[in-house]
Coordinates of C-alpha atoms and ligand atoms in Angstrom, one line a residue:
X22 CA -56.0 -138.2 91.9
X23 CA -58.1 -136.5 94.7
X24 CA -59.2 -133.3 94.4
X25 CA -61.7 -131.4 96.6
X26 CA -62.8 -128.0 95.5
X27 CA -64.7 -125.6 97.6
X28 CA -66.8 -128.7 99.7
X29 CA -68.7 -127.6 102.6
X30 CA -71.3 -129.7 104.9
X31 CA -74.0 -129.0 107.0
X32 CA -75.8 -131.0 109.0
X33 CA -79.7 -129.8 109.6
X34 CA -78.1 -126.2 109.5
X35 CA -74.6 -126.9 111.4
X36 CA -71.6 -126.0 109.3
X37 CA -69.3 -129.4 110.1
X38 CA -66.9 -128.4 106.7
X39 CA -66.7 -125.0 105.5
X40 CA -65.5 -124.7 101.4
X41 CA -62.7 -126.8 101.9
X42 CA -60.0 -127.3 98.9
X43 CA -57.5 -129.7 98.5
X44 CA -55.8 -132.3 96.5
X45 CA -53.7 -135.6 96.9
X46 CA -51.5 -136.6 93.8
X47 CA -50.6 -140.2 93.4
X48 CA -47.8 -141.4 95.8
X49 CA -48.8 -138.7 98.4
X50 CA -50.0 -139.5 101.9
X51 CA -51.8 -136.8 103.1
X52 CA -52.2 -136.9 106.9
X53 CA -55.4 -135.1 108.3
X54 CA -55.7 -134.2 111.5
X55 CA -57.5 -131.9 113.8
X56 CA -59.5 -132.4 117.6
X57 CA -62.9 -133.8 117.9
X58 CA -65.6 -132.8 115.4
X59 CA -63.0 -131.3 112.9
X60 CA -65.0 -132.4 110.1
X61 CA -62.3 -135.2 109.3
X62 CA -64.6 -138.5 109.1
X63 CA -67.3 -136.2 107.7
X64 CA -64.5 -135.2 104.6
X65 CA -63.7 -138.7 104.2
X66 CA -67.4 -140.4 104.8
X67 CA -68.1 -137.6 102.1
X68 CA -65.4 -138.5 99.4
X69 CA -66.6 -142.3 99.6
X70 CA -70.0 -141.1 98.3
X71 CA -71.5 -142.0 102.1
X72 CA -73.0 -138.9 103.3
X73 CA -73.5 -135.9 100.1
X74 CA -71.9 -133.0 99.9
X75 CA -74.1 -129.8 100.7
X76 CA -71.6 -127.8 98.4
X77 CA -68.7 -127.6 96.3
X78 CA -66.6 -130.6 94.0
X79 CA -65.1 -134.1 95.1
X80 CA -63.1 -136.0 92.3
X81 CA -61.8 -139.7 92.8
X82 CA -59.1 -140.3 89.9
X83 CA -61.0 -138.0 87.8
X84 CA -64.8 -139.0 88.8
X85 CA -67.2 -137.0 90.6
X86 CA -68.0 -138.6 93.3
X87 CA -71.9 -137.5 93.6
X88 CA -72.1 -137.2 89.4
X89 CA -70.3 -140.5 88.9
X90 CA -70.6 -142.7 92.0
X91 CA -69.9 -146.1 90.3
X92 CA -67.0 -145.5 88.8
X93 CA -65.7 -143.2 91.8
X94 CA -66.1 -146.0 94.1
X95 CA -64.3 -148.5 91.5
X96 CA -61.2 -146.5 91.9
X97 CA -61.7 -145.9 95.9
X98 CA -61.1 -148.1 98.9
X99 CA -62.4 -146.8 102.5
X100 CA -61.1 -148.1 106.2
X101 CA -63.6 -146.8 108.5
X102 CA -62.7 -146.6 112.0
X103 CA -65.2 -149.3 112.9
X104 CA -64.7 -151.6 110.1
X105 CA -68.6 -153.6 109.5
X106 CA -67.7 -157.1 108.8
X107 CA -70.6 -160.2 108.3
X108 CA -69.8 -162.1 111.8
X109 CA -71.1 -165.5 109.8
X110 CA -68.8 -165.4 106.7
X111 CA -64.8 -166.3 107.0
X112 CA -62.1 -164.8 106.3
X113 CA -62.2 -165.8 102.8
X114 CA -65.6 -165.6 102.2
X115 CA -64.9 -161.9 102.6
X116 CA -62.4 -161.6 100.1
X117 CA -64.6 -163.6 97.8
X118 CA -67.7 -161.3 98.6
X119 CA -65.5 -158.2 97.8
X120 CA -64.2 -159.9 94.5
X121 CA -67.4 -160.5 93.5
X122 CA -68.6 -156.7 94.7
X123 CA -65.9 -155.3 92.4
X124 CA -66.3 -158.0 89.6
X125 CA -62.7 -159.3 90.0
X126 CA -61.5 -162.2 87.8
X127 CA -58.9 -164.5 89.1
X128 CA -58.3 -162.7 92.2
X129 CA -57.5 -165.7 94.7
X130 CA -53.8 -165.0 94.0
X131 CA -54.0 -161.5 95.2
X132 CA -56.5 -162.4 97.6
X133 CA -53.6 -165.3 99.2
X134 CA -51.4 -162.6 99.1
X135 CA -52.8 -160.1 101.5
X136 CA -53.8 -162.8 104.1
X137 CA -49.8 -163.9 104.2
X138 CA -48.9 -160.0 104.3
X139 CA -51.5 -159.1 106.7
X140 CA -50.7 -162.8 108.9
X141 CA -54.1 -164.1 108.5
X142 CA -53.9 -166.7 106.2
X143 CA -54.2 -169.3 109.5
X144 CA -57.4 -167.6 109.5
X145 CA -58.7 -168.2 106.3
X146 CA -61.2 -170.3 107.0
X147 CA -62.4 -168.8 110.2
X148 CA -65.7 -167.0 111.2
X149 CA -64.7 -163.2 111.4
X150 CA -66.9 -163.5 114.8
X151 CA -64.3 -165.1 115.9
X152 CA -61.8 -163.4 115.6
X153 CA -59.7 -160.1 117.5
X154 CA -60.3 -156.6 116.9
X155 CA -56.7 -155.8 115.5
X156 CA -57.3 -159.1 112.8
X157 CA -61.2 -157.6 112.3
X158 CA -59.4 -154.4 111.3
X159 CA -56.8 -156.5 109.3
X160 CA -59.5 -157.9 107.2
X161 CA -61.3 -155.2 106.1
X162 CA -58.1 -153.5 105.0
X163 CA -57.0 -156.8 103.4
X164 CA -60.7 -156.5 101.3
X165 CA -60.1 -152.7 100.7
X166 CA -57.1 -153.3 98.7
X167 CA -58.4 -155.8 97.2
X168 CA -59.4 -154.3 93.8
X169 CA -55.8 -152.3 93.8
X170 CA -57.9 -149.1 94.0
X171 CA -55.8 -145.6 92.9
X172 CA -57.4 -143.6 95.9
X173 CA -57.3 -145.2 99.7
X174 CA -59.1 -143.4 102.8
X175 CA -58.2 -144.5 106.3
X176 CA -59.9 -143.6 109.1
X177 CA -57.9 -144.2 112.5
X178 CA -56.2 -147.2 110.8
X179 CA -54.2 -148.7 113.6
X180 CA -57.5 -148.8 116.3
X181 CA -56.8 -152.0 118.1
X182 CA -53.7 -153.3 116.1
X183 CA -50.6 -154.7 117.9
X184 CA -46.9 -153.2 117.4
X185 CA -46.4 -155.8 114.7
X186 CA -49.5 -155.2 113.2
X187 CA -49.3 -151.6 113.3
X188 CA -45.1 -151.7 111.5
X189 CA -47.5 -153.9 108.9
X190 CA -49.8 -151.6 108.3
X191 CA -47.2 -148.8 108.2
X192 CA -45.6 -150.8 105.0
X193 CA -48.7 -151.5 103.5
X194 CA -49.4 -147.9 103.2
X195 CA -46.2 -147.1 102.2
X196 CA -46.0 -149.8 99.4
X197 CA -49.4 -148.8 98.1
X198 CA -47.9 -145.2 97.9
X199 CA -44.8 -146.5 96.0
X200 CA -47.4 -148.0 93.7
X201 CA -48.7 -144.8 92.8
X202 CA -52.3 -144.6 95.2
X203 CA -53.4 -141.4 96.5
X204 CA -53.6 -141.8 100.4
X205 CA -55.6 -139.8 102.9
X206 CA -55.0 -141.1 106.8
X207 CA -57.2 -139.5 109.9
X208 CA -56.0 -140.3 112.9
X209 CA -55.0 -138.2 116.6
X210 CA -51.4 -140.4 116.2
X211 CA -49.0 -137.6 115.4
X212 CA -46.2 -140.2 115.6
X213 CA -48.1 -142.2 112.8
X214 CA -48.2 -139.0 110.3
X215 CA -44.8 -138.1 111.1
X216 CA -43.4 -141.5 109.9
X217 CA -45.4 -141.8 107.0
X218 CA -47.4 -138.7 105.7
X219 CA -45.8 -136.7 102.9
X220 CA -48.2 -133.9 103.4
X221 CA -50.3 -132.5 106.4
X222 CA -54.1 -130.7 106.6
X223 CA -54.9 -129.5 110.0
X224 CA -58.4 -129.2 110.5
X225 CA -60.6 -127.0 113.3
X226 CA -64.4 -126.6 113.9
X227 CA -64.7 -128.0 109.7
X228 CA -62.1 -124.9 108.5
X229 CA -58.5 -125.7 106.8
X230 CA -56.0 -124.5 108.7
X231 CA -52.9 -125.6 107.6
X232 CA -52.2 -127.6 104.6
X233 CA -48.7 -128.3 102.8
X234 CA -45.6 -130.8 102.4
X235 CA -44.7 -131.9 105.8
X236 CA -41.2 -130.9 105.4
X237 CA -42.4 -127.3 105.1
X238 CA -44.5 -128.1 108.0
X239 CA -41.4 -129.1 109.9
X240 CA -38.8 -126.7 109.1
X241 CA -41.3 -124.0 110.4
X242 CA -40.7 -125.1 113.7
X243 CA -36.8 -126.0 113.4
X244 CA -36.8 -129.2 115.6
X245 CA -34.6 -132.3 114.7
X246 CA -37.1 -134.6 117.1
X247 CA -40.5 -134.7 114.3
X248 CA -42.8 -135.9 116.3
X249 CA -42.5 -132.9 118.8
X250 CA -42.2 -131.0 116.2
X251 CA -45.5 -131.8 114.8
X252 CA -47.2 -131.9 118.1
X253 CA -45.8 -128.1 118.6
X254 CA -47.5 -127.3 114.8
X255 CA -50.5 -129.0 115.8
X256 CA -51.2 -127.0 119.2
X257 CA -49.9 -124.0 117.9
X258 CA -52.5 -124.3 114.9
X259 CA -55.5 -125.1 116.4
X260 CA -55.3 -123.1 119.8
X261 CA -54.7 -120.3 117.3
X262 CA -57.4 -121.3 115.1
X263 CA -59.7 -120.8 118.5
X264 CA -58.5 -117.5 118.6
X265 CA -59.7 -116.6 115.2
X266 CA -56.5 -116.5 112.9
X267 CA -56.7 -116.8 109.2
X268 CA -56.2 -120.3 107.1
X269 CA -52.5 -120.9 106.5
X270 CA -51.1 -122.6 103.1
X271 CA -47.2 -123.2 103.1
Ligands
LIG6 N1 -74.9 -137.2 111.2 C1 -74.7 -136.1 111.8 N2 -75.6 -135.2 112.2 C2 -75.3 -134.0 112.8 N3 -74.1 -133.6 113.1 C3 -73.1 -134.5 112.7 C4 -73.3 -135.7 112.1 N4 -72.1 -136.3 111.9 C5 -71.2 -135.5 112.4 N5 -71.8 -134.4 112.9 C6 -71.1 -133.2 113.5 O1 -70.1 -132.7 112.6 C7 -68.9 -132.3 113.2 C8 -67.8 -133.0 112.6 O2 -67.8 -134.4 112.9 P1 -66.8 -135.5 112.4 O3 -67.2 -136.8 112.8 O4 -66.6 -135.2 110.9 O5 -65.5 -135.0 113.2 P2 -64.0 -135.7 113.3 O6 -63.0 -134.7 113.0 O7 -64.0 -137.0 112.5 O8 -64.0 -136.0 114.9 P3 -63.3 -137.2 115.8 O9 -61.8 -136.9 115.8 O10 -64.0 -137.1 117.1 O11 -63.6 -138.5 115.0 C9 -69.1 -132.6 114.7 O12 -69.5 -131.4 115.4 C10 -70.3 -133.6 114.7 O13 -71.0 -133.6 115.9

């Protein structure tokens, strides 16, 4: 459903991803993770059709993403972490906007639907100006799934959501797995990746240095507590990485 082959990007001559591979198959959730200026939002900002790739293959349920942009983006829905909504259209205006964006039919049903899931549907009718930062965030994710795409990129999804917004966002994900959509999540919250990722990619300084099933991932380490166990792959990977070692595949 996602497949990366051999993608690299520079940046006016900096390397920020270097011939990255990878692929997400419906129903996976692939966590990526990595410090500062991994090269995560630059992966993701590139398989959105954003920013181009200097090098190498991105596929969206079997589209090339810079050879067949349209009907990539059809089949794609992107969260970035600082979600650009229009401050003088509602709540449903946005829904509406997107509908019309994607040439949806009927799709006030749907549209009802994720405002009750996502608890906005007191909001329907209000200016997204005026509204928090968790319900901003709630919004765009509400218009992202809007079109039911196959393929869903999240980029620090829970920025600013409360506890009960972050369980609902949690399930959303999850359902949308269970439906059969190819997931990629970025984020620095290893306790968000270990309760919902099915696979892991560590990322350093734009190079892949770990990338497998997060069981495998896991049982490396031998902890029954995940999220330590995680956070012990994580450092162990990426103060290695500064010393040089090789990319690991398990
Ligand atoms: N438009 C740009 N021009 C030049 N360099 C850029 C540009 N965008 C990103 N970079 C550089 O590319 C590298 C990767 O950045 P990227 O935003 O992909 O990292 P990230 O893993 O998402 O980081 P963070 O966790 O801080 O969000 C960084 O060194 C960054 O400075």
């Amino acid at each position: 459903m996602i497949k990366v082959t051999n993608f690299s990007k520079q940046y006016k001559g900096f390397t920020a991803v270097k011939n990255l591979s990878f692929s997400v198959e419906p129903g996976q959730i692939l966590g990526l993770l990595g410090p500062n200026g991994a090269g995560k939002t630059t992966t993701l900002r590139t398989l959105c059709g954003i920013i181009p790739p200097s090098s190498g293959s991105l596929m969206v349920a079997g589209h090339d993403v810079v050879q067949a942009p349209i009907a990539a983006k059809q089949n794609l829905g992107y969260i970035p972490d600082d979600p650009r909504l229009f401050d003088t259209m509602t709540v449903w205006e946005h829904l509406a906007f997107t509908a019309a964006a994607y040439k949806l039919a009927d799709f006030e049903k749907d549209a009802e639907a994720l405002l009750a899931s996502f608890e906005l549907t007191h909001k329907r009718n209000t200016l997204v100006h005026n509204l928090s930062r968790g319900m901003r965030q709630k919004v765009a994710i509400a218009c992202a799934f809007l079109h039911d795409p196959k393929v869903l990129l999240f980029d620090e999804p829970l920025t600013g959501l409360d506890p009960q917004g972050i369980r609902g966002i949690q399930q959303a994900i999850r359902d949308r797995a269970r439906a059969g959509a190819a997931i990629i999540i970025s984020s620095h919250l290893l306790s968000l990746f270990e309760n919902l990722c099915t696979h892991i990619m560590v990322l350093n300084l734009g190079e892949c240095r770990r990338f497998g099933p997060m069981e495998d991932l896991l049982s490396e380490v031998g902890h029954t507590d995940s999220t330590s166990a995680l956070e012990e792959v994580y450092f162990s990977i990426t103060q290695a990485a500064d010393q040089g070692s090789e990319t690991a595949v398990v």
